[in-house]
mmCIF file of C-alpha atoms (C1' of nucleotides) in Angstrom:
data_model
loop_
_atom_site.group_PDB
_atom_site.id
_atom_site.type_symbol
_atom_site.label_atom_id
_atom_site.label_comp_id
_atom_site.label_asym_id
_atom_site.label_seq_id
_atom_site.Cartn_x
_atom_site.Cartn_y
_atom_site.Cartn_z
ATOM 1 C CA UNK A 25 -55.431 45.741 84.409
ATOM 2 C CA UNK A 26 -54.524 42.733 86.410
ATOM 3 C CA UNK A 27 -56.705 41.702 89.268
ATOM 4 C CA UNK A 28 -54.508 40.076 91.901
ATOM 5 C CA UNK A 29 -54.588 36.299 91.571
ATOM 6 C CA UNK A 30 -56.539 34.512 94.238
ATOM 7 C CA UNK A 31 -53.984 32.940 96.518
ATOM 8 C CA UNK A 32 -54.275 29.205 96.304
ATOM 9 C CA UNK A 33 -52.060 27.423 98.773
ATOM 10 C CA UNK A 34 -52.444 27.694 102.507
ATOM 11 C CA UNK A 35 -49.717 28.994 104.738
ATOM 12 C CA UNK A 36 -47.924 26.693 107.136
ATOM 13 C CA UNK A 37 -49.941 28.036 110.021
ATOM 14 C CA UNK A 38 -53.258 27.759 108.228
ATOM 15 C CA UNK A 39 -52.491 24.203 107.266
ATOM 16 C CA UNK A 40 -51.433 23.263 110.769
ATOM 17 C CA UNK A 41 -54.555 24.796 112.294
ATOM 18 C CA UNK A 42 -56.861 23.068 109.833
ATOM 19 C CA UNK A 43 -55.297 19.647 109.479
ATOM 20 C CA UNK A 44 -54.652 19.558 113.179
ATOM 21 C CA UNK A 45 -58.362 19.937 113.797
ATOM 22 C CA UNK A 46 -59.070 16.982 111.543
ATOM 23 C CA UNK A 47 -56.455 14.750 113.101
ATOM 24 C CA UNK A 48 -57.224 15.673 116.674
ATOM 25 C CA UNK A 49 -60.916 15.108 116.254
ATOM 26 C CA UNK A 50 -60.505 11.760 114.563
ATOM 27 C CA UNK A 51 -57.962 10.504 117.059
ATOM 28 C CA UNK A 52 -59.906 11.683 120.082
ATOM 29 C CA UNK A 53 -63.231 10.320 118.959
ATOM 30 C CA UNK A 54 -61.687 7.000 118.024
ATOM 31 C CA UNK A 55 -59.981 6.666 121.395
ATOM 32 C CA UNK A 56 -62.969 7.790 123.444
ATOM 33 C CA UNK A 57 -65.329 5.551 121.534
ATOM 34 C CA UNK A 58 -63.085 2.535 122.014
ATOM 35 C CA UNK A 59 -62.674 3.314 125.688
ATOM 36 C CA UNK A 60 -66.386 3.639 126.299
ATOM 37 C CA UNK A 61 -67.185 0.557 124.280
ATOM 38 C CA UNK A 62 -64.604 -1.478 126.164
ATOM 39 C CA UNK A 63 -65.649 -0.336 129.614
ATOM 40 C CA UNK A 64 -69.430 -0.300 129.246
ATOM 41 C CA UNK A 65 -70.185 -1.809 125.859
ATOM 42 C CA UNK A 66 -71.605 1.548 124.852
ATOM 43 C CA UNK A 67 -70.545 3.327 121.651
ATOM 44 C CA UNK A 68 -69.982 7.052 121.834
ATOM 45 C CA UNK A 69 -72.976 7.794 119.610
ATOM 46 C CA UNK A 70 -75.256 5.930 122.002
ATOM 47 C CA UNK A 71 -73.761 7.742 124.943
ATOM 48 C CA UNK A 72 -74.508 11.055 123.296
ATOM 49 C CA UNK A 73 -78.127 10.110 122.824
ATOM 50 C CA UNK A 74 -78.540 8.989 126.428
ATOM 51 C CA UNK A 75 -76.887 12.165 127.722
ATOM 52 C CA UNK A 76 -79.197 14.265 125.601
ATOM 53 C CA UNK A 77 -82.217 12.423 126.916
ATOM 54 C CA UNK A 78 -81.089 12.714 130.498
ATOM 55 C CA UNK A 79 -80.936 16.483 130.340
ATOM 56 C CA UNK A 80 -84.371 16.736 128.738
ATOM 57 C CA UNK A 81 -87.624 17.486 130.559
ATOM 58 C CA UNK A 82 -89.179 14.155 131.606
ATOM 59 C CA UNK A 83 -86.117 12.484 130.079
ATOM 60 C CA UNK A 84 -87.906 12.404 126.736
ATOM 61 C CA UNK A 85 -87.252 13.940 123.340
ATOM 62 C CA UNK A 86 -88.663 13.815 119.858
ATOM 63 C CA UNK A 87 -86.761 11.797 117.278
ATOM 64 C CA UNK A 88 -85.948 14.732 115.058
ATOM 65 C CA UNK A 89 -84.759 16.730 118.016
ATOM 66 C CA UNK A 90 -82.390 13.936 118.950
ATOM 67 C CA UNK A 91 -81.141 13.595 115.405
ATOM 68 C CA UNK A 92 -80.318 17.282 115.187
ATOM 69 C CA UNK A 93 -78.609 17.364 118.543
ATOM 70 C CA UNK A 94 -76.106 14.684 117.590
ATOM 71 C CA UNK A 95 -75.882 15.587 113.893
ATOM 72 C CA UNK A 96 -77.334 12.353 112.605
ATOM 73 C CA UNK A 97 -79.805 11.838 109.799
ATOM 74 C CA UNK A 98 -83.382 10.957 110.727
ATOM 75 C CA UNK A 99 -83.030 7.453 109.440
ATOM 76 C CA UNK A 100 -79.779 7.057 111.294
ATOM 77 C CA UNK A 101 -81.517 8.090 114.486
ATOM 78 C CA UNK A 102 -84.369 5.661 113.862
ATOM 79 C CA UNK A 103 -81.909 2.807 113.815
ATOM 80 C CA UNK A 104 -79.786 4.029 116.682
ATOM 81 C CA UNK A 105 -82.933 4.293 118.808
ATOM 82 C CA UNK A 106 -83.894 0.816 117.594
ATOM 83 C CA UNK A 107 -80.671 -0.551 119.021
ATOM 84 C CA UNK A 108 -80.974 1.321 122.300
ATOM 85 C CA UNK A 109 -84.556 0.207 122.696
ATOM 86 C CA UNK A 110 -83.554 -3.395 122.051
ATOM 87 C CA UNK A 111 -81.103 -3.099 124.924
ATOM 88 C CA UNK A 112 -83.729 -1.545 127.137
ATOM 89 C CA UNK A 113 -81.867 1.725 127.610
ATOM 90 C CA UNK A 114 -84.798 3.736 126.339
ATOM 91 C CA UNK A 115 -88.329 3.189 125.116
ATOM 92 C CA UNK A 116 -90.415 4.777 122.432
ATOM 93 C CA UNK A 117 -93.505 6.579 123.569
ATOM 94 C CA UNK A 118 -96.351 7.803 121.430
ATOM 95 C CA UNK A 119 -96.746 11.527 121.201
ATOM 96 C CA UNK A 120 -100.292 12.481 122.125
ATOM 97 C CA UNK A 121 -100.057 15.979 120.693
ATOM 98 C CA UNK A 122 -98.911 14.841 117.275
ATOM 99 C CA UNK A 123 -99.973 11.490 115.900
ATOM 100 C CA UNK A 124 -97.053 11.398 113.500
ATOM 101 C CA UNK A 125 -94.545 11.963 116.229
ATOM 102 C CA UNK A 126 -92.789 9.751 118.667
ATOM 103 C CA UNK A 127 -90.780 10.264 121.827
ATOM 104 C CA UNK A 128 -87.681 8.488 122.977
ATOM 105 C CA UNK A 129 -87.702 8.147 126.757
ATOM 106 C CA UNK A 130 -84.753 7.218 128.934
ATOM 107 C CA UNK A 131 -85.427 4.140 131.067
ATOM 108 C CA UNK A 132 -84.132 3.485 134.554
ATOM 109 C CA UNK A 133 -81.704 0.974 133.114
ATOM 110 C CA UNK A 134 -80.475 3.593 130.668
ATOM 111 C CA UNK A 135 -80.022 6.114 133.439
ATOM 112 C CA UNK A 136 -78.067 3.628 135.495
ATOM 113 C CA UNK A 137 -75.752 2.725 132.646
ATOM 114 C CA UNK A 138 -75.259 6.397 131.964
ATOM 115 C CA UNK A 139 -74.331 6.955 135.582
ATOM 116 C CA UNK A 140 -71.618 4.332 135.291
ATOM 117 C CA UNK A 141 -70.411 5.432 131.877
ATOM 118 C CA UNK A 142 -70.249 9.146 132.575
ATOM 119 C CA UNK A 143 -67.144 9.128 134.800
ATOM 120 C CA UNK A 144 -65.314 6.976 132.284
ATOM 121 C CA UNK A 145 -66.116 9.279 129.441
ATOM 122 C CA UNK A 146 -65.554 12.562 131.220
ATOM 123 C CA UNK A 147 -62.269 11.304 132.610
ATOM 124 C CA UNK A 148 -61.254 10.434 129.080
ATOM 125 C CA UNK A 149 -62.192 13.857 127.771
ATOM 126 C CA UNK A 150 -60.293 15.507 130.577
ATOM 127 C CA UNK A 151 -57.142 13.450 130.267
ATOM 128 C CA UNK A 152 -56.969 13.593 126.527
ATOM 129 C CA UNK A 153 -58.201 17.098 125.834
ATOM 130 C CA UNK A 154 -59.103 19.467 128.637
ATOM 131 C CA UNK A 155 -55.954 18.840 130.650
ATOM 132 C CA UNK A 156 -53.870 20.579 128.016
ATOM 133 C CA UNK A 157 -55.582 23.922 128.351
ATOM 134 C CA UNK A 158 -56.094 26.742 130.776
ATOM 135 C CA UNK A 159 -59.497 28.136 131.599
ATOM 136 C CA UNK A 160 -58.647 31.055 129.368
ATOM 137 C CA UNK A 161 -57.741 28.876 126.416
ATOM 138 C CA UNK A 162 -60.946 26.896 126.804
ATOM 139 C CA UNK A 163 -62.914 30.116 126.628
ATOM 140 C CA UNK A 164 -61.067 30.981 123.432
ATOM 141 C CA UNK A 165 -62.063 27.627 121.999
ATOM 142 C CA UNK A 166 -65.671 28.134 122.908
ATOM 143 C CA UNK A 167 -65.724 31.547 121.310
ATOM 144 C CA UNK A 168 -63.999 30.171 118.229
ATOM 145 C CA UNK A 169 -66.635 27.481 117.747
ATOM 146 C CA UNK A 170 -69.387 30.047 118.126
ATOM 147 C CA UNK A 171 -67.922 32.028 115.286
ATOM 148 C CA UNK A 172 -67.464 29.030 113.012
ATOM 149 C CA UNK A 173 -70.642 27.056 113.570
ATOM 150 C CA UNK A 174 -73.228 29.355 111.993
ATOM 151 C CA UNK A 175 -71.506 29.365 108.615
ATOM 152 C CA UNK A 176 -70.219 25.808 108.729
ATOM 153 C CA UNK A 177 -73.270 23.992 107.494
ATOM 154 C CA UNK A 178 -74.681 26.167 104.724
ATOM 155 C CA UNK A 179 -72.872 26.615 101.455
ATOM 156 C CA UNK A 180 -72.223 30.282 102.139
ATOM 157 C CA UNK B 10 -59.828 10.663 156.263
ATOM 158 C CA UNK B 11 -61.746 11.732 153.227
ATOM 159 C CA UNK B 12 -59.964 12.078 149.934
ATOM 160 C CA UNK B 13 -61.660 14.838 147.965
ATOM 161 C CA UNK B 14 -64.183 13.349 145.547
ATOM 162 C CA UNK B 15 -63.147 13.380 141.934
ATOM 163 C CA UNK B 16 -65.143 16.108 140.277
ATOM 164 C CA UNK B 17 -67.482 14.562 137.761
ATOM 165 C CA UNK B 18 -69.333 17.125 135.710
ATOM 166 C CA UNK B 19 -67.662 19.509 133.334
ATOM 167 C CA UNK B 20 -67.898 23.255 133.675
ATOM 168 C CA UNK B 21 -69.835 25.303 131.170
ATOM 169 C CA UNK B 22 -66.632 26.378 129.501
ATOM 170 C CA UNK B 23 -65.178 22.894 129.336
ATOM 171 C CA UNK B 24 -68.365 21.580 127.833
ATOM 172 C CA UNK B 25 -68.519 24.348 125.264
ATOM 173 C CA UNK B 26 -64.909 23.823 124.251
ATOM 174 C CA UNK B 27 -65.327 20.076 123.912
ATOM 175 C CA UNK B 28 -68.755 19.757 122.360
ATOM 176 C CA UNK B 29 -68.001 22.673 120.089
ATOM 177 C CA UNK B 30 -65.066 20.764 118.697
ATOM 178 C CA UNK B 31 -67.307 17.813 117.924
ATOM 179 C CA UNK B 32 -70.006 19.867 116.269
ATOM 180 C CA UNK B 33 -67.678 22.083 114.298
ATOM 181 C CA UNK B 34 -65.709 19.187 112.950
ATOM 182 C CA UNK B 35 -68.764 17.221 111.923
ATOM 183 C CA UNK B 36 -70.451 20.180 110.287
ATOM 184 C CA UNK B 37 -67.333 21.331 108.451
ATOM 185 C CA UNK B 38 -66.380 17.918 107.151
ATOM 186 C CA UNK B 39 -69.921 17.230 106.030
ATOM 187 C CA UNK B 40 -70.123 20.520 104.158
ATOM 188 C CA UNK B 41 -66.679 20.296 102.588
ATOM 189 C CA UNK B 42 -67.204 16.714 101.528
ATOM 190 C CA UNK B 43 -70.528 17.522 99.899
ATOM 191 C CA UNK B 44 -69.036 20.530 98.162
ATOM 192 C CA UNK B 45 -66.101 18.592 96.767
ATOM 193 C CA UNK B 46 -68.282 15.678 95.724
ATOM 194 C CA UNK B 47 -70.707 17.994 93.967
ATOM 195 C CA UNK B 48 -68.059 20.000 92.135
ATOM 196 C CA UNK B 49 -65.626 17.253 91.150
ATOM 197 C CA UNK B 50 -67.270 13.969 92.103
ATOM 198 C CA UNK B 51 -64.453 13.464 94.582
ATOM 199 C CA UNK B 52 -65.113 12.595 98.216
ATOM 200 C CA UNK B 53 -62.986 14.296 100.832
ATOM 201 C CA UNK B 54 -61.257 11.052 101.812
ATOM 202 C CA UNK B 55 -60.103 10.550 98.223
ATOM 203 C CA UNK B 56 -58.918 14.125 98.030
ATOM 204 C CA UNK B 57 -56.802 13.607 101.123
ATOM 205 C CA UNK B 58 -55.150 10.567 99.596
ATOM 206 C CA UNK B 59 -54.359 12.354 96.348
ATOM 207 C CA UNK B 60 -52.951 15.354 98.206
ATOM 208 C CA UNK B 61 -50.763 13.077 100.281
ATOM 209 C CA UNK B 62 -49.466 11.354 97.171
ATOM 210 C CA UNK B 63 -48.783 14.613 95.397
ATOM 211 C CA UNK B 64 -46.476 15.824 98.117
ATOM 212 C CA UNK B 65 -44.555 12.543 98.226
ATOM 213 C CA UNK B 66 -41.250 11.841 96.487
ATOM 214 C CA UNK B 67 -42.021 10.411 93.028
ATOM 215 C CA UNK B 68 -45.689 10.887 93.889
ATOM 216 C CA UNK B 69 -45.710 7.419 95.442
ATOM 217 C CA UNK B 70 -46.334 6.072 98.928
ATOM 218 C CA UNK B 71 -46.662 2.745 100.652
ATOM 219 C CA UNK B 72 -50.175 1.620 101.553
ATOM 220 C CA UNK B 73 -49.589 1.597 105.284
ATOM 221 C CA UNK B 74 -48.039 5.059 105.099
ATOM 222 C CA UNK B 75 -51.133 6.354 103.335
ATOM 223 C CA UNK B 76 -53.429 4.685 105.825
ATOM 224 C CA UNK B 77 -51.639 6.281 108.750
ATOM 225 C CA UNK B 78 -51.562 9.701 107.170
ATOM 226 C CA UNK B 79 -55.325 9.846 106.774
ATOM 227 C CA UNK B 80 -56.158 7.817 109.885
ATOM 228 C CA UNK B 81 -57.761 4.933 108.056
ATOM 229 C CA UNK B 82 -57.394 1.216 108.742
ATOM 230 C CA UNK B 83 -55.273 -0.832 106.347
ATOM 231 C CA UNK B 84 -58.273 -2.590 104.918
ATOM 232 C CA UNK B 85 -60.051 0.714 104.504
ATOM 233 C CA UNK B 86 -57.103 2.035 102.556
ATOM 234 C CA UNK B 87 -56.999 -1.069 100.379
ATOM 235 C CA UNK B 88 -60.535 -0.377 99.272
ATOM 236 C CA UNK B 89 -60.136 3.359 98.909
ATOM 237 C CA UNK B 90 -57.126 2.768 96.680
ATOM 238 C CA UNK B 91 -59.184 0.178 94.770
ATOM 239 C CA UNK B 92 -61.739 2.842 93.961
ATOM 240 C CA UNK B 93 -59.181 5.459 93.007
ATOM 241 C CA UNK B 94 -57.357 2.980 90.801
ATOM 242 C CA UNK B 95 -60.615 2.043 89.094
ATOM 243 C CA UNK B 96 -61.061 5.696 88.221
ATOM 244 C CA UNK B 97 -57.507 5.955 86.987
ATOM 245 C CA UNK B 98 -56.464 8.570 89.516
ATOM 246 C CA UNK B 99 -53.612 6.420 90.771
ATOM 247 C CA UNK B 100 -52.010 3.055 90.043
ATOM 248 C CA UNK B 101 -50.509 0.384 92.220
ATOM 249 C CA UNK B 102 -46.849 -0.347 91.717
ATOM 250 C CA UNK B 103 -44.875 -3.281 93.031
ATOM 251 C CA UNK B 104 -42.274 -2.496 95.621
ATOM 252 C CA UNK B 105 -38.940 -3.976 94.583
ATOM 253 C CA UNK B 106 -37.346 -3.580 97.999
ATOM 254 C CA UNK B 107 -40.041 -5.460 99.833
ATOM 255 C CA UNK B 108 -41.944 -8.212 98.100
ATOM 256 C CA UNK B 109 -44.850 -7.901 100.472
ATOM 257 C CA UNK B 110 -45.249 -4.224 99.850
ATOM 258 C CA UNK B 111 -46.998 -2.127 97.283
ATOM 259 C CA UNK B 112 -46.895 1.503 96.247
ATOM 260 C CA UNK B 113 -49.742 3.771 95.278
ATOM 261 C CA UNK B 114 -48.629 6.194 92.584
ATOM 262 C CA UNK B 115 -50.460 9.322 91.482
ATOM 263 C CA UNK B 116 -51.273 9.330 87.762
ATOM 264 C CA UNK B 117 -51.357 12.316 85.455
ATOM 265 C CA UNK B 118 -55.144 12.133 85.476
ATOM 266 C CA UNK B 119 -55.104 12.158 89.250
ATOM 267 C CA UNK B 120 -52.802 15.151 89.320
ATOM 268 C CA UNK B 121 -55.047 17.028 86.910
ATOM 269 C CA UNK B 122 -58.170 16.337 88.916
ATOM 270 C CA UNK B 123 -56.361 17.405 92.031
ATOM 271 C CA UNK B 124 -55.373 20.660 90.352
ATOM 272 C CA UNK B 125 -59.010 21.388 89.639
ATOM 273 C CA UNK B 126 -60.282 20.251 93.016
ATOM 274 C CA UNK B 127 -57.730 22.045 95.143
ATOM 275 C CA UNK B 128 -59.071 25.601 94.684
ATOM 276 C CA UNK B 129 -62.580 24.410 95.465
ATOM 277 C CA UNK B 130 -61.518 22.726 98.638
ATOM 278 C CA UNK B 131 -59.139 25.382 99.879
ATOM 279 C CA UNK B 132 -61.697 28.075 99.195
ATOM 280 C CA UNK B 133 -64.153 26.086 101.243
ATOM 281 C CA UNK B 134 -61.741 25.709 104.130
ATOM 282 C CA UNK B 135 -60.977 29.412 104.042
ATOM 283 C CA UNK B 136 -64.554 30.599 103.882
ATOM 284 C CA UNK B 137 -65.853 28.242 106.501
ATOM 285 C CA UNK B 138 -62.962 28.101 108.919
ATOM 286 C CA UNK B 139 -59.825 30.174 108.414
ATOM 287 C CA UNK B 140 -61.656 33.402 107.721
ATOM 288 C CA UNK B 141 -62.844 33.565 111.313
ATOM 289 C CA UNK B 142 -59.365 33.750 112.795
ATOM 290 C CA UNK B 143 -56.349 35.980 112.951
ATOM 291 C CA UNK B 144 -52.871 34.747 112.215
ATOM 292 C CA UNK B 145 -52.282 34.754 115.930
ATOM 293 C CA UNK B 146 -55.312 32.644 116.697
ATOM 294 C CA UNK B 147 -54.339 30.136 114.042
ATOM 295 C CA UNK B 148 -50.951 29.772 115.675
ATOM 296 C CA UNK B 149 -52.712 29.106 118.959
ATOM 297 C CA UNK B 150 -54.739 26.384 117.297
ATOM 298 C CA UNK B 151 -51.656 24.786 115.821
ATOM 299 C CA UNK B 152 -49.926 24.777 119.164
ATOM 300 C CA UNK B 153 -53.025 23.376 120.819
ATOM 301 C CA UNK B 154 -53.178 20.439 118.428
ATOM 302 C CA UNK B 155 -49.512 19.719 118.986
ATOM 303 C CA UNK B 156 -50.155 19.384 122.667
ATOM 304 C CA UNK B 157 -53.211 17.177 122.290
ATOM 305 C CA UNK B 158 -52.198 14.822 119.513
ATOM 306 C CA UNK B 159 -49.441 12.805 121.211
ATOM 307 C CA UNK B 160 -51.734 11.647 124.008
ATOM 308 C CA UNK B 161 -54.918 11.421 121.968
ATOM 309 C CA UNK B 162 -54.499 7.979 120.481
ATOM 310 C CA UNK B 163 -53.048 5.882 123.248
ATOM 311 C CA UNK B 164 -54.965 5.093 126.416
ATOM 312 C CA UNK B 165 -53.610 7.737 128.734
ATOM 313 C "C1'" DG C 19 -115.932 17.962 105.114
ATOM 314 C "C1'" DC C 20 -112.334 17.269 101.538
ATOM 315 C "C1'" DG C 21 -108.389 17.541 98.526
ATOM 316 C "C1'" DG C 22 -103.739 19.265 98.525
ATOM 317 C "C1'" DC C 23 -99.412 20.195 100.880
ATOM 318 C "C1'" DG C 24 -95.929 19.893 104.351
ATOM 319 C "C1'" DT C 25 -93.959 17.067 107.994
ATOM 320 C "C1'" DA C 26 -92.414 12.843 111.305
ATOM 321 C "C1'" DG C 27 -90.706 8.727 111.363
ATOM 322 C "C1'" DT C 28 -89.689 4.283 109.077
ATOM 323 C "C1'" DT C 29 -87.890 1.186 105.419
ATOM 324 C "C1'" DG C 30 -85.091 -0.652 101.128
ATOM 325 C "C1'" DC C 31 -81.009 -0.147 99.172
ATOM 326 C "C1'" DG C 32 -76.295 1.124 98.382
ATOM 327 C "C1'" DT C 33 -71.768 2.525 100.338
ATOM 328 C "C1'" DG C 34 -67.777 3.255 103.296
ATOM 329 C "C1'" DG C 35 -65.304 1.434 106.897
ATOM 330 C "C1'" DG C 36 -63.444 -1.783 110.870
ATOM 331 C "C1'" DC C 37 -62.049 -6.430 112.601
ATOM 332 C "C1'" DA C 38 -60.306 -10.864 112.161
ATOM 333 C "C1'" DA C 39 -58.397 -14.306 109.290
ATOM 334 C "C1'" DC C 40 -55.471 -15.391 105.563
ATOM 335 C "C1'" DG C 41 -51.381 -15.790 101.965
ATOM 336 C "C1'" DG C 42 -47.211 -14.655 100.989
ATOM 337 C "C1'" DG C 43 -42.706 -12.332 102.086
ATOM 338 C "C1'" DT C 44 -39.038 -10.840 105.422
ATOM 339 C "C1'" DA C 45 -36.098 -11.108 109.607
ATOM 340 C "C1'" DA C 46 -34.197 -13.478 113.549
ATOM 341 C "C1'" DT C 47 -32.576 -17.473 115.939
ATOM 342 C "C1'" DT C 48 -30.339 -21.678 115.733
ATOM 343 C "C1'" DA D 10 -30.694 -24.128 105.823
ATOM 344 C "C1'" DA D 11 -34.650 -24.635 108.687
ATOM 345 C "C1'" DT D 12 -37.703 -23.027 111.831
ATOM 346 C "C1'" DT D 13 -39.992 -19.438 113.925
ATOM 347 C "C1'" DA D 14 -41.832 -14.990 114.527
ATOM 348 C "C1'" DC D 15 -43.319 -11.048 112.499
ATOM 349 C "C1'" DC D 16 -45.213 -7.870 109.002
ATOM 350 C "C1'" DC D 17 -47.751 -6.165 104.526
ATOM 351 C "C1'" DG D 18 -51.656 -5.927 102.015
ATOM 352 C "C1'" DT D 19 -56.044 -8.224 100.768
ATOM 353 C "C1'" DT D 20 -60.486 -10.470 101.578
ATOM 354 C "C1'" DG D 21 -64.973 -12.069 104.030
ATOM 355 C "C1'" DC D 22 -68.111 -10.604 107.011
ATOM 356 C "C1'" DC D 23 -70.654 -7.327 109.430
ATOM 357 C "C1'" DC D 24 -72.322 -2.839 110.946
ATOM 358 C "C1'" DA D 25 -73.520 2.107 110.860
ATOM 359 C "C1'" DC D 26 -75.100 5.576 108.075
ATOM 360 C "C1'" DG D 27 -77.288 8.549 104.156
ATOM 361 C "C1'" DC D 28 -80.634 9.030 100.441
ATOM 362 C "C1'" DA D 29 -84.866 8.417 98.397
ATOM 363 C "C1'" DA D 30 -89.315 6.423 98.582
ATOM 364 C "C1'" DC D 31 -93.147 5.499 101.447
ATOM 365 C "C1'" DT D 32 -96.836 5.806 105.124
ATOM 366 C "C1'" DA D 33 -99.373 8.196 108.204
ATOM 367 C "C1'" DC D 34 -100.698 12.248 110.157
ATOM 368 C "C1'" DG D 35 -101.489 17.460 110.828
ATOM 369 C "C1'" DC D 36 -102.698 21.875 108.632
ATOM 370 C "C1'" DC D 37 -104.603 24.505 105.290
ATOM 371 C "C1'" DG D 38 -108.001 26.893 102.010
ATOM 372 C "C1'" DC D 39 -112.182 26.205 100.071
#
DNA sequence: GCGGCGTAGTTGCGTGGGCAACGGGTAATT
DNA sequence: AATTACCCGTTGCCCACGCAACTACGCCGC
């Protein structure tokens, strides 16, 4: 007897919810990155690293930790930290506990730039994204992401 | 007299809604792209182009149209179409109306590959994203994206 | 202590993508 | 018709990133 065919196409609503996510993300990130780069010569990816460092104990974090927190490969993080170190926004510090390891530490210059860049960025996020939603809707978003994230990475 | 200071930091909820969007998008796209590439040797960006062509009249679209629809620069689209043409999934066709222009046309081979790839991709989108939401929630998403998109690209 | 194994970070190499400049075609102004 | 301005798609150049290979170190069991 016939097993019901797996439905293939998406409904209008499904498509709108999914493709909308793609478009919104791409557009927002592009705009915010351009804005930040124009105002402070700081790409969004660099900003994310500095923000992560700032909120860390002693303003320092391991490389792998950083890579995970901004979803970048280890080698990608090596080079991003290279660039930031070249600009004096952070320095590498040897890890005494683990000879293989290495810390990235936010410098004063990095902290200062971050202080200037933060209002720009947060204003951008607010004007382009947050402003459209109520507190309640934002909570729905947050809960939605919590449901999706665990199963997003692995292949099920 | 003192104008109230612009609030700088985001609330917990705002942060969760915003950063969640970033993480979810990145994780989902990474996973779906890998899945599609593994199963059909077709990156997600190529899939998007083929899908766009399939739904077009005569299965053809102008280059700039394609670029806009997948949020890629013109030069990026030139090269993506180069690759797809090299694999025989589409062909370029001269535009008779406009001597500058150029169409990309889906080939039979492209259509066949798309037919095989579509279930893979849609299953992935369902399992990783859609499955977590009710019809009602999906409608909320769609409406959310409609509100955000218009103001996302331009500066304010 | 010493060989094997896992792990942290770096490096070579290949790839995808953006920006600016260009070549050729169209549209507007005269 | 000629000049000018604009627009389409392509190309050169560069950069950011991932993968795989490598080095150097920690952690075992023996």
